[in-house]
Amino acid sequence: MADGTKAVVDTSAADAAADEAALAAAIDELGGGKTAPASSADAPSSADAPTDSAEADSPARSKADDEDGPDDADTDAEPAPESSEAQEASVSEETSEITAPLSVHEIAAELAAGAARKKPAPAPQPASDKRRPTDPQPTVDPRDTATLPRTLPAPMRHSGDKIGHRYLLEECISQTETFSSWRAVDEKLRRAVGVHLMASGHQRARKVLAAAKSAALLGDPRFVQVLDAVQENELVYIVREWLPHASDLARLLANGPMEPHEAYQMVRQVADAVAAAHRRGKAHLRLTPRCVLRTDSGQYRINGIAVDAALRGLPPEDSTEDAQRTDTRAIGALLFAALTHRWPYPEDRYDLKGLPKGLQNAAPDQVRAGVHKGLSELAARALFDHPPHHAEPITTPEELVRAIAQLPRIRQPEPELPAFPAPPRHNTHALPTAPNPTRVADPAVAPLPPSSRPTAARRTKRRLRRVVKATAWTVALGAIGVASWQFVGSLRNSGQAVATPQTSVSSTAPSSARPTTHTPVPIQIKEAFSYNPRGDSPESLWLLPKVFDGDPNTSWVTKTYNDPFGPKPPFKDGTGLLIDLGSVQSVSSVNVQFTGTHTAELRVPNAQAAANPQDAQPESFNVMDKKTGPTADFTLSSPTNTRYVLIWMTSLPKDTSGGGYRGQVNEVKVFG
């Protein structure tokens, strides 16, 4: 053999093996062509043949067959008339049974068994089939999400269940195969929240948690805030802010397209928010009409940044450019739908009909007549890679923000006044004296009853009554005129008598004695801040410029509180609005316009709080005036020099639309 086994066999062993091999060959001939072992099939007829056969039956050969069995089986299968599979099964069976050299008696016993030993040959195949399902599964790393199941049902929960010993589920908003969305109540902070539930063993669970934590770090109030992201046993839940008074864009478009001014406000606010998120490395990747919410104050907020895409298993974009193009195209689709009331793709989505094939890649003004030209071109450039009329496409939210800023300002339409029907006038001077045979009566107008028809006597009484009233008014006005003339004359006489002995008094003395009338001068407001020392965060930062924009139709709103303000814990005693005038000014009055009845105080910081009033407590401000009502005209007893004024609200009106208490400031004006 090539491996040198022959060299290590001594002579005595070789002789014994030769005898056994010769006896085996003779028995094979007597047995009528029993198949020889594969190792002796190619043995030469020379004197060395017994020695080679002995080597084939030796333990060393058995070991070599175990190691190189497949190669030897393939080699031996070539000259055999039987199939290669049968040969391999035979070799495998014989090789597995060889454990030591057989003696002559053992070979004879094998021959006596004859064909009985060959019958169980096919048995190993079904045995291997039975063993296959019981093989243990390979050990996997649970941190490798590729080994987790792609589809795992969402955990079953019901109304009234509590998550994390804190969030009480109230209503299931949506249910899919992999996750469910709920409206819940945070029992610790007594506020409504939204909750997404998913099985922790799902392949998307780790990506959903990572996306939620990334969105929570964004901290932009133009996006719906992620409040919590937790994996607890077999459950993963994401808690977000809940906006009870907001309506999504799909619901706003249910009755038809938007007005140009409203569509402009929507795309401007959404583009500004998405561009700011991309500057911080965040992308939405699934911006749909269900994700854009408009609050009752007119502010648009975006829900589900990064989280919605992770929940639905959308693949993350390979590069920053791809993510920016995806979000820009989505904003273009939103503007397209707002202008045309059609979804810019063939399929029907979000209660909107899709476009027919003939209108693909068409601008909004080609789909619907009367669309604003500038907004139509803007939507086409953001939505299509090849816009109509060879326009340059917009590929990033930042470019979209710049393009919106270059549009001419779209003014808000004037509100239409309700049409009141004109009161009917009766012509009493042209009554017919005789019936007119050519006059046709209108059956729709019922004739007046006889008692209500004017008569000559009644007309005379009316005229007399008018004359009497006119005469009485004339006499009264004359008497008032005469009395006034006499009163002025008496004042002149008394003034001259008093002024005669005081001819040497300076002319400045009378002027100082008379009260001087002060004309209020408006003071320009530089900035406004949310002053919420009793809360955990500022309120509606993006709406603060609305309080001094000169438009009383826009407003800044507080959070919605479940309980009214109170002087003792656990209730807050108030929230406020801090006005910065830019420099120290002489303030004499402040006018504040609210929505609803508020109770508010005008406060000015003392010397210690003037340096940093935002961090000062309310006790560090001096109360100058207090008012209650929808309009507060604060008037200081004397002009006060200050840079900051605080409108401290201690009572908020009831929010009739959704419950709770909420403040709303429309306009603040400061006068010197």
PDB file of C-alpha atoms in Angstrom, residues 74-222:
ATOM      1  CA  ASP A  74     -15.938   5.644  -6.307  1.00  0.00           C
ATOM      2  CA  THR A  75     -12.894   3.896  -7.729  1.00  0.00           C
ATOM      3  CA  ASP A  76     -14.354   0.440  -7.309  1.00  0.00           C
ATOM      4  CA  ALA A  77     -17.719   1.420  -8.726  1.00  0.00           C
ATOM      5  CA  GLU A  78     -16.360   2.063 -12.222  1.00  0.00           C
ATOM      6  CA  PRO A  79     -15.891  -1.574 -13.441  1.00  0.00           C
ATOM      7  CA  ALA A  80     -18.889  -3.002 -11.544  1.00  0.00           C
ATOM      8  CA  PRO A  81     -22.081  -3.607 -13.503  1.00  0.00           C
ATOM      9  CA  GLU A  82     -24.194  -2.516 -10.575  1.00  0.00           C
ATOM     10  CA  SER A  83     -25.131   1.104  -9.903  1.00  0.00           C
ATOM     11  CA  SER A  84     -22.778   3.356  -7.946  1.00  0.00           C
ATOM     12  CA  GLU A  85     -25.365   3.802  -5.171  1.00  0.00           C
ATOM     13  CA  ALA A  86     -25.588   0.054  -4.596  1.00  0.00           C
ATOM     14  CA  GLN A  87     -21.820  -0.230  -4.511  1.00  0.00           C
ATOM     15  CA  GLU A  88     -21.518   2.598  -2.010  1.00  0.00           C
ATOM     16  CA  ALA A  89     -24.170   0.999   0.232  1.00  0.00           C
ATOM     17  CA  SER A  90     -22.352  -2.349   0.083  1.00  0.00           C
ATOM     18  CA  VAL A  91     -18.981  -0.822   0.865  1.00  0.00           C
ATOM     19  CA  SER A  92     -20.434   1.196   3.672  1.00  0.00           C
ATOM     20  CA  GLU A  93     -22.112  -1.857   5.169  1.00  0.00           C
ATOM     21  CA  GLU A  94     -19.033  -4.038   5.005  1.00  0.00           C
ATOM     22  CA  THR A  95     -16.729  -1.348   6.264  1.00  0.00           C
ATOM     23  CA  SER A  96     -18.947  -0.677   9.270  1.00  0.00           C
ATOM     24  CA  GLU A  97     -18.937  -4.378  10.224  1.00  0.00           C
ATOM     25  CA  ILE A  98     -15.153  -4.967  10.017  1.00  0.00           C
ATOM     26  CA  THR A  99     -13.664  -4.620  13.478  1.00  0.00           C
ATOM     27  CA  ALA A 100     -10.969  -7.419  13.495  1.00  0.00           C
ATOM     28  CA  PRO A 101      -9.565 -10.121  11.169  1.00  0.00           C
ATOM     29  CA  LEU A 102     -12.032 -13.040  10.881  1.00  0.00           C
ATOM     30  CA  SER A 103     -10.978 -16.607  11.644  1.00  0.00           C
ATOM     31  CA  VAL A 104     -11.750 -19.620   9.418  1.00  0.00           C
ATOM     32  CA  HIS A 105     -14.587 -20.722  11.664  1.00  0.00           C
ATOM     33  CA  GLU A 106     -16.106 -17.252  11.677  1.00  0.00           C
ATOM     34  CA  ILE A 107     -15.980 -17.155   7.894  1.00  0.00           C
ATOM     35  CA  ALA A 108     -17.727 -20.527   7.754  1.00  0.00           C
ATOM     36  CA  ALA A 109     -20.414 -19.261  10.114  1.00  0.00           C
ATOM     37  CA  GLU A 110     -20.869 -16.262   7.870  1.00  0.00           C
ATOM     38  CA  LEU A 111     -21.358 -18.565   4.869  1.00  0.00           C
ATOM     39  CA  ALA A 112     -23.889 -20.641   6.813  1.00  0.00           C
ATOM     40  CA  ALA A 113     -25.906 -17.546   7.405  1.00  0.00           C
ATOM     41  CA  GLY A 114     -25.835 -17.029   3.602  1.00  0.00           C
ATOM     42  CA  ALA A 115     -28.358 -14.684   2.176  1.00  0.00           C
ATOM     43  CA  ALA A 116     -29.966 -14.070   5.553  1.00  0.00           C
ATOM     44  CA  ARG A 117     -27.188 -11.615   6.371  1.00  0.00           C
ATOM     45  CA  LYS A 118     -27.682  -9.724   3.111  1.00  0.00           C
ATOM     46  CA  LYS A 119     -31.393  -9.101   3.484  1.00  0.00           C
ATOM     47  CA  PRO A 120     -31.169  -6.324   6.128  1.00  0.00           C
ATOM     48  CA  ALA A 121     -28.865  -4.321   3.838  1.00  0.00           C
ATOM     49  CA  PRO A 122     -31.433  -1.611   2.936  1.00  0.00           C
ATOM     50  CA  ALA A 123     -32.297  -1.048   6.614  1.00  0.00           C
ATOM     51  CA  PRO A 124     -29.801   1.804   7.319  1.00  0.00           C
ATOM     52  CA  GLN A 125     -31.602   4.226   4.977  1.00  0.00           C
ATOM     53  CA  PRO A 126     -34.931   4.424   6.871  1.00  0.00           C
ATOM     54  CA  ALA A 127     -33.024   4.403  10.140  1.00  0.00           C
ATOM     55  CA  SER A 128     -31.194   7.538   9.076  1.00  0.00           C
ATOM     56  CA  ASP A 129     -34.512   9.113   8.093  1.00  0.00           C
ATOM     57  CA  LYS A 130     -35.859   8.530  11.559  1.00  0.00           C
ATOM     58  CA  ARG A 131     -32.825  10.031  13.197  1.00  0.00           C
ATOM     59  CA  ARG A 132     -32.857  13.242  11.138  1.00  0.00           C
ATOM     60  CA  PRO A 133     -35.729  15.064  12.924  1.00  0.00           C
ATOM     61  CA  THR A 134     -34.254  14.267  16.340  1.00  0.00           C
ATOM     62  CA  ASP A 135     -30.897  15.915  15.623  1.00  0.00           C
ATOM     63  CA  PRO A 136     -30.341  18.849  17.998  1.00  0.00           C
ATOM     64  CA  GLN A 137     -30.640  22.390  16.598  1.00  0.00           C
ATOM     65  CA  PRO A 138     -27.359  24.271  16.220  1.00  0.00           C
ATOM     66  CA  THR A 139     -26.583  26.708  18.977  1.00  0.00           C
ATOM     67  CA  VAL A 140     -27.229  30.329  17.879  1.00  0.00           C
ATOM     68  CA  ASP A 141     -26.331  33.675  19.328  1.00  0.00           C
ATOM     69  CA  PRO A 142     -29.562  35.380  20.489  1.00  0.00           C
ATOM     70  CA  ARG A 143     -28.039  38.738  19.694  1.00  0.00           C
ATOM     71  CA  ASP A 144     -27.920  37.847  15.997  1.00  0.00           C
ATOM     72  CA  THR A 145     -31.257  39.173  14.695  1.00  0.00           C
ATOM     73  CA  ALA A 146     -30.918  37.169  11.473  1.00  0.00           C
ATOM     74  CA  THR A 147     -31.669  34.001  13.432  1.00  0.00           C
ATOM     75  CA  LEU A 148     -34.860  35.408  15.003  1.00  0.00           C
ATOM     76  CA  PRO A 149     -38.232  34.649  13.397  1.00  0.00           C
ATOM     77  CA  ARG A 150     -39.318  37.003  10.646  1.00  0.00           C
ATOM     78  CA  THR A 151     -42.974  36.801  11.580  1.00  0.00           C
ATOM     79  CA  LEU A 152     -44.113  36.524  15.177  1.00  0.00           C
ATOM     80  CA  PRO A 153     -47.681  37.413  16.176  1.00  0.00           C
ATOM     81  CA  ALA A 154     -48.225  40.578  18.155  1.00  0.00           C
ATOM     82  CA  PRO A 155     -48.778  39.928  21.877  1.00  0.00           C
ATOM     83  CA  MET A 156     -52.449  39.599  22.723  1.00  0.00           C
ATOM     84  CA  ARG A 157     -53.627  42.361  25.051  1.00  0.00           C
ATOM     85  CA  HIS A 158     -57.071  43.652  25.982  1.00  0.00           C
ATOM     86  CA  SER A 159     -58.572  46.897  27.189  1.00  0.00           C
ATOM     87  CA  GLY A 160     -57.877  47.254  30.888  1.00  0.00           C
ATOM     88  CA  ASP A 161     -54.495  45.496  30.795  1.00  0.00           C
ATOM     89  CA  LYS A 162     -51.584  47.364  32.334  1.00  0.00           C
ATOM     90  CA  ILE A 163     -48.138  47.598  30.729  1.00  0.00           C
ATOM     91  CA  GLY A 164     -45.052  48.186  32.820  1.00  0.00           C
ATOM     92  CA  HIS A 165     -47.182  48.661  35.963  1.00  0.00           C
ATOM     93  CA  ARG A 166     -47.948  52.151  34.663  1.00  0.00           C
ATOM     94  CA  TYR A 167     -49.702  52.335  31.276  1.00  0.00           C
ATOM     95  CA  LEU A 168     -53.371  51.287  31.271  1.00  0.00           C
ATOM     96  CA  LEU A 169     -54.550  50.194  27.804  1.00  0.00           C
ATOM     97  CA  GLU A 170     -57.899  51.726  26.826  1.00  0.00           C
ATOM     98  CA  GLU A 171     -58.534  51.348  23.080  1.00  0.00           C
ATOM     99  CA  CYS A 172     -56.818  49.430  20.267  1.00  0.00           C
ATOM    100  CA  ILE A 173     -56.216  51.864  17.405  1.00  0.00           C
ATOM    101  CA  SER A 174     -54.722  49.428  14.860  1.00  0.00           C
ATOM    102  CA  GLN A 175     -53.673  45.774  14.720  1.00  0.00           C
ATOM    103  CA  THR A 176     -51.264  44.085  12.290  1.00  0.00           C
ATOM    104  CA  GLU A 177     -49.624  40.673  12.196  1.00  0.00           C
ATOM    105  CA  THR A 178     -46.526  41.888  14.024  1.00  0.00           C
ATOM    106  CA  PHE A 179     -47.557  44.813  16.266  1.00  0.00           C
ATOM    107  CA  SER A 180     -50.559  46.624  17.707  1.00  0.00           C
ATOM    108  CA  SER A 181     -51.129  50.303  18.549  1.00  0.00           C
ATOM    109  CA  TRP A 182     -53.150  51.470  21.569  1.00  0.00           C
ATOM    110  CA  ARG A 183     -54.441  54.574  23.248  1.00  0.00           C
ATOM    111  CA  ALA A 184     -53.501  54.305  26.912  1.00  0.00           C
ATOM    112  CA  VAL A 185     -53.317  56.348  30.111  1.00  0.00           C
ATOM    113  CA  ASP A 186     -50.125  57.042  32.003  1.00  0.00           C
ATOM    114  CA  GLU A 187     -51.399  56.528  35.534  1.00  0.00           C
ATOM    115  CA  LYS A 188     -48.310  58.095  37.046  1.00  0.00           C
ATOM    116  CA  LEU A 189     -48.612  61.441  35.237  1.00  0.00           C
ATOM    117  CA  ARG A 190     -52.365  61.213  34.547  1.00  0.00           C
ATOM    118  CA  ARG A 191     -52.168  61.865  30.813  1.00  0.00           C
ATOM    119  CA  ALA A 192     -53.114  60.076  27.599  1.00  0.00           C
ATOM    120  CA  VAL A 193     -50.325  58.345  25.645  1.00  0.00           C
ATOM    121  CA  GLY A 194     -49.965  56.134  22.583  1.00  0.00           C
ATOM    122  CA  VAL A 195     -48.394  52.655  22.894  1.00  0.00           C
ATOM    123  CA  HIS A 196     -46.969  50.268  20.255  1.00  0.00           C
ATOM    124  CA  LEU A 197     -46.687  46.593  21.329  1.00  0.00           C
ATOM    125  CA  MET A 198     -44.429  43.958  19.702  1.00  0.00           C
ATOM    126  CA  ALA A 199     -43.064  40.552  20.680  1.00  0.00           C
ATOM    127  CA  SER A 200     -39.484  40.792  21.920  1.00  0.00           C
ATOM    128  CA  GLY A 201     -38.577  37.636  19.985  1.00  0.00           C
ATOM    129  CA  HIS A 202     -39.437  39.251  16.661  1.00  0.00           C
ATOM    130  CA  GLN A 203     -36.610  39.934  14.244  1.00  0.00           C
ATOM    131  CA  ARG A 204     -37.529  43.642  14.112  1.00  0.00           C
ATOM    132  CA  ALA A 205     -37.652  44.151  17.884  1.00  0.00           C
ATOM    133  CA  ARG A 206     -34.060  45.340  18.318  1.00  0.00           C
ATOM    134  CA  LYS A 207     -34.321  47.730  15.366  1.00  0.00           C
ATOM    135  CA  VAL A 208     -37.583  49.151  16.700  1.00  0.00           C
ATOM    136  CA  LEU A 209     -36.026  49.815  20.108  1.00  0.00           C
ATOM    137  CA  ALA A 210     -32.990  51.462  18.518  1.00  0.00           C
ATOM    138  CA  ALA A 211     -35.186  53.649  16.289  1.00  0.00           C
ATOM    139  CA  ALA A 212     -37.373  54.713  19.238  1.00  0.00           C
ATOM    140  CA  LYS A 213     -34.396  55.674  21.390  1.00  0.00           C
ATOM    141  CA  SER A 214     -32.898  57.627  18.499  1.00  0.00           C
ATOM    142  CA  ALA A 215     -36.190  59.494  17.942  1.00  0.00           C
ATOM    143  CA  ALA A 216     -36.460  60.296  21.660  1.00  0.00           C
ATOM    144  CA  LEU A 217     -33.090  62.058  21.504  1.00  0.00           C
ATOM    145  CA  LEU A 218     -34.273  64.345  18.692  1.00  0.00           C
ATOM    146  CA  GLY A 219     -36.092  66.683  21.106  1.00  0.00           C
ATOM    147  CA  ASP A 220     -37.801  68.717  18.367  1.00  0.00           C
ATOM    148  CA  PRO A 221     -41.350  69.734  19.399  1.00  0.00           C
ATOM    149  CA  ARG A 222     -42.450  69.644  15.760  1.00  0.00           C
TER     150      ARG A 222
END
